[in-house]
Amino acid sequence: MNLQGRNIISIRDFTRAELDFMLSTADKMENLAKRGSDILKAKIMATLFFEPSTRTKLSFETAMYRLGGMNIGFSEPGVASIQKGENLSDTVRVVENYSDVLVIRHPMEGASRLASEFANIPVINAGSGSEEHPTQAILDIYTMKREFGSVDGLKVAMIGDLRYGRTVHSLTYALSLYSGVKLYLVSPDILKMRNEVLDDIGRMIDIEEGRQLKEIINKVDVIYMTRIQKERFADPAEYESVKGSYRLSKTDLEEARKDAIVMHPLPRIDEIDANVDSTIHARYFKQVWYGLLVRMGLLTLVLGSVP
Amino acid sequence: MNLQGRNIISIRDFTRAELDFMLSTADKMENLAKRGSDILKAKIMATLFFEPSTRTKLSFETAMYRLGGMNIGFSEPGVASIQKGENLSDTVRVVENYSDVLVIRHPMEGASRLASEFANIPVINAGSGSEEHPTQAILDIYTMKREFGSVDGLKVAMIGDLRYGRTVHSLTYALSLYSGVKLYLVSPDILKMRNEVLDDIGRMIDIEEGRQLKEIINKVDVIYMTRIQKERFADPAEYESVKGSYRLSKTDLEEARKDAIVMHPLPRIDEIDANVDSTIHARYFKQVWYGLLVRMGLLTLVLGSVP
Amino acid sequence: MNLQGRNIISIRDFTRAELDFMLSTADKMENLAKRGSDILKAKIMATLFFEPSTRTKLSFETAMYRLGGMNIGFSEPGVASIQKGENLSDTVRVVENYSDVLVIRHPMEGASRLASEFANIPVINAGSGSEEHPTQAILDIYTMKREFGSVDGLKVAMIGDLRYGRTVHSLTYALSLYSGVKLYLVSPDILKMRNEVLDDIGRMIDIEEGRQLKEIINKVDVIYMTRIQKERFADPAEYESVKGSYRLSKTDLEEARKDAIVMHPLPRIDEIDANVDSTIHARYFKQVWYGLLVRMGLLTLVLGSVP
């Protein structure tokens, strides 16, 4: 299999076999991430972040540096040529002269796709609009595979903002590529997963909605927590009344399976209590490491440099 | 010829022979820009951008990285030590301890020259005030040489803001070093090239002012477009009445010579219609590539590392 | 002696022997700083600057690059995940997945110490709160050692803001590790060194307070100037009345010893007149170079890579 020159725009552009290939490439990166390598020496990645994201940017930069490559780019929304009114397609056609791969984050839905249509080099979507964040989904899947050996048959609870959170949609689609996955969706009514997403993947994956975390916590392998933003609620009182149901503490985990894992795309605010950090269930910091391996793998894949 | 240790402050500091040497050095950079090199390994460039410029900064950074060197610097106008009131000469005397070459952009006329007087390492002017931007002029000249084989005898139309646009003055001086160049200046009255520039170079180069683009488009080899900023006009109505005359579309180009090329320092807003992009005339994105080669060449020259 | 894995949080965490080891390691860095090296190849430093500092950041970055390593990080106070409310311990536990050493600047007292308690990799304090800035103190000590051969027995005048200036406290503690050092403290009443600092080190070092610079300038080896911020004075008139006494000009230096040196942590505003720059006494720009050597040395020490 060969993904050289491919864009990573949406998880929906890939088959299960391709996704598995990405995961097995990530496996090969673990040693390189620890001791460094020259696999991408003389290659340049351009990170065009029209919306700031420390975490994702640092992850991609580290991935490139651990492989011996370099990084250029910007991360300020008010970056100079953009302020002057330049459109995205011009920015892409300029920056592709400087780099071998583009990594784009943009507040606008579809921006990465548009960029990939103008670019003659591979484009990786590092988050665009509220729906797609494919590398986060791949690293989430990779975490599950590393922790359980296989993704097939896993029972996954997603908790919190399933409507606006951009990691949740990509992950849901990714999970739908595996067989026997059962998904529990736990969220306030106004933050429920959109019907079009549910309709789309409901045929491929077993979904159960509307229950409380405490009712299902003893059934699941993965507890995937997300941040609920107060601003999503028209009435602050409503937020105050529901927020407690979407927080996880050590006590809640007493009911969980021994080998259940807690994941979170980070940053977390208070939806996971600090007392969870030292339990055997916490994997959200480990996810960060897995994410580095996944991004290293993707960069070598699209640049045709898999060792 | 040897330019090691030289500053690149103004195009007027160089002879035709030196300029030609820069262009032939840029030629040598094309392979290195594609496959990378270690020519400047262990060298550090400091980019001191007191005024933001994504495009120029990324170009210099890429030039350094493709040569195996590193980059440090800042690009925020409100950078810390400057906010505390430090003057430029102190900043230079600090940063030269960290680097082998300084690249400076500053809103103040003469800032790069001042910096070069304090620095013990070469200084490259990446734009200061409204008059000088020498590396842009060199890349413009390089584009013409690459596209036509020679700059001598070219007919060049400059369109738009010839008064405040910082690339235009440096380019005009650069063109005056070549023989038989004819220059057509096309601009609104209030954005005409200043008399002191005209007087200065009018003796060396054949200049024709005051005509419309459509009258001369069939005569010229190079159509050099620039951005007109609405803010330059006291009366918005005046801007509205003239702006159409300084825009270029595919239809306008029907009258152009077959081998005429369209250039632009970028970013463009709407002074070149998107339908020009796919014509055989468009060279403004190719200029970006040429600019990378020119800056790679300049860095190796002033650092004494030409391969 | 081995400092691999050690944190550099406070100068007070180190013995005189350890400090001397740092200084002798800095000596070994001078050649590497000039010609570059691969000692830290494949190592990544993360600079987490929650408070901007061009100078310190550039110094650390250069140190890493001259040693062949790489740098990731941020320097904007309003950096994305922080804005979202992430706490420092989470940031540390994320970023340690990407790097081999953390360099932290933070406005809050104790932030670096806190970070080191969560991190599994060495943490270097690049300034936290108003009290500690250990690498500045080490480079100050290193400057004295380089210029006088030994720190023991030196007579040092500290002038200006001895209350809030963050370099002064670390330096005072560092000096107290050497024998026979005499310290003259020269400051306005409201900017005098705090009593708890005086009490703490007064047992170890000979301190004289309350005199004017002109009274002691002929006695001292080192004139250590600092910036006085107008904002510290409740009454602007009071500032105006005292500021002249805490400025140094060439004329003042006529009374100084021939081999006395003038130091400053930089940036300076007007507390050292520009006419001092060309005197035989000025060392404040040389300090910048020494600072680079010290930071290169510290990075190789904590990463266990001393050549």
mmCIF file of C-alpha atoms in Angstrom, chain A residues 41-44 48 70-74 76 79-87 89-91 93-95 97-100, chain B residues 34-38 52-55 58-59 61-62 65-66 69-70 75 105 227 266-269 277 285 288-289 292 295:
data_model
loop_
_atom_site.group_PDB
_atom_site.id
_atom_site.type_symbol
_atom_site.label_atom_id
_atom_site.label_comp_id
_atom_site.label_asym_id
_atom_site.label_seq_id
_atom_site.Cartn_x
_atom_site.Cartn_y
_atom_site.Cartn_z
ATOM 1 C CA LYS A 41 16.052 15.300 6.488
ATOM 2 C CA ALA A 42 15.844 18.270 4.109
ATOM 3 C CA LYS A 43 12.027 18.074 4.022
ATOM 4 C CA ILE A 44 10.025 21.104 5.123
ATOM 5 C CA LEU A 48 -0.660 27.214 8.316
ATOM 6 C CA MET A 70 12.077 21.250 9.426
ATOM 7 C CA ASN A 71 9.020 23.425 9.999
ATOM 8 C CA ILE A 72 7.920 26.839 8.784
ATOM 9 C CA GLY A 73 4.563 28.541 9.188
ATOM 10 C CA PHE A 74 2.393 30.791 11.252
ATOM 11 C CA GLU A 76 -1.499 33.889 14.584
ATOM 12 C CA VAL A 79 -1.018 37.066 10.199
ATOM 13 C CA ALA A 80 0.242 39.741 7.872
ATOM 14 C CA SER A 81 -0.691 38.765 4.322
ATOM 15 C CA ILE A 82 -4.052 37.485 5.496
ATOM 16 C CA GLN A 83 -4.796 40.850 7.088
ATOM 17 C CA LYS A 84 -4.053 42.437 3.738
ATOM 18 C CA GLY A 85 -6.922 40.382 2.321
ATOM 19 C CA GLU A 86 -5.113 37.530 0.586
ATOM 20 C CA ASN A 87 -7.303 34.525 -0.043
ATOM 21 C CA SER A 89 -5.756 29.716 -2.504
ATOM 22 C CA ASP A 90 -3.063 32.361 -3.027
ATOM 23 C CA THR A 91 -1.512 31.599 0.364
ATOM 24 C CA ARG A 93 0.168 28.621 -3.987
ATOM 25 C CA VAL A 94 2.834 30.763 -2.339
ATOM 26 C CA VAL A 95 3.684 28.461 0.554
ATOM 27 C CA ASN A 97 7.018 26.858 -3.068
ATOM 28 C CA TYR A 98 8.594 26.683 0.370
ATOM 29 C CA SER A 99 7.554 23.267 1.588
ATOM 30 C CA ASP A 100 6.949 19.578 0.938
ATOM 31 C CA LYS B 34 14.755 20.809 -4.271
ATOM 32 C CA ARG B 35 16.914 18.240 -2.510
ATOM 33 C CA GLY B 36 18.325 20.245 0.429
ATOM 34 C CA SER B 37 21.950 20.699 1.429
ATOM 35 C CA ASP B 38 24.325 21.194 4.349
ATOM 36 C CA PRO B 52 5.083 41.606 10.252
ATOM 37 C CA SER B 53 5.597 39.949 6.874
ATOM 38 C CA THR B 54 4.641 36.321 6.590
ATOM 39 C CA ARG B 55 5.728 35.931 3.021
ATOM 40 C CA LEU B 58 8.862 32.309 5.291
ATOM 41 C CA SER B 59 11.000 32.819 2.204
ATOM 42 C CA GLU B 61 13.462 30.808 6.685
ATOM 43 C CA THR B 62 13.019 28.290 3.904
ATOM 44 C CA TYR B 65 16.585 25.524 6.055
ATOM 45 C CA ARG B 66 17.129 24.301 2.486
ATOM 46 C CA GLY B 69 21.075 26.377 8.544
ATOM 47 C CA MET B 70 18.832 27.479 11.393
ATOM 48 C CA SER B 75 7.990 38.870 14.020
ATOM 49 C CA ARG B 105 12.339 44.457 8.463
ATOM 50 C CA ARG B 227 -1.703 46.809 -5.081
ATOM 51 C CA LEU B 266 2.117 39.646 -3.749
ATOM 52 C CA PRO B 267 -0.094 39.525 -1.833
ATOM 53 C CA ARG B 268 -2.614 40.552 -4.460
ATOM 54 C CA ILE B 269 -6.131 41.526 -3.577
ATOM 55 C CA ASP B 277 -3.910 32.726 -13.016
ATOM 56 C CA PHE B 285 3.547 32.419 -8.203
ATOM 57 C CA VAL B 288 7.919 33.090 -5.249
ATOM 58 C CA TRP B 289 10.104 30.165 -6.273
ATOM 59 C CA LEU B 292 13.606 31.490 -2.681
ATOM 60 C CA ARG B 295 17.564 34.522 -1.032
#
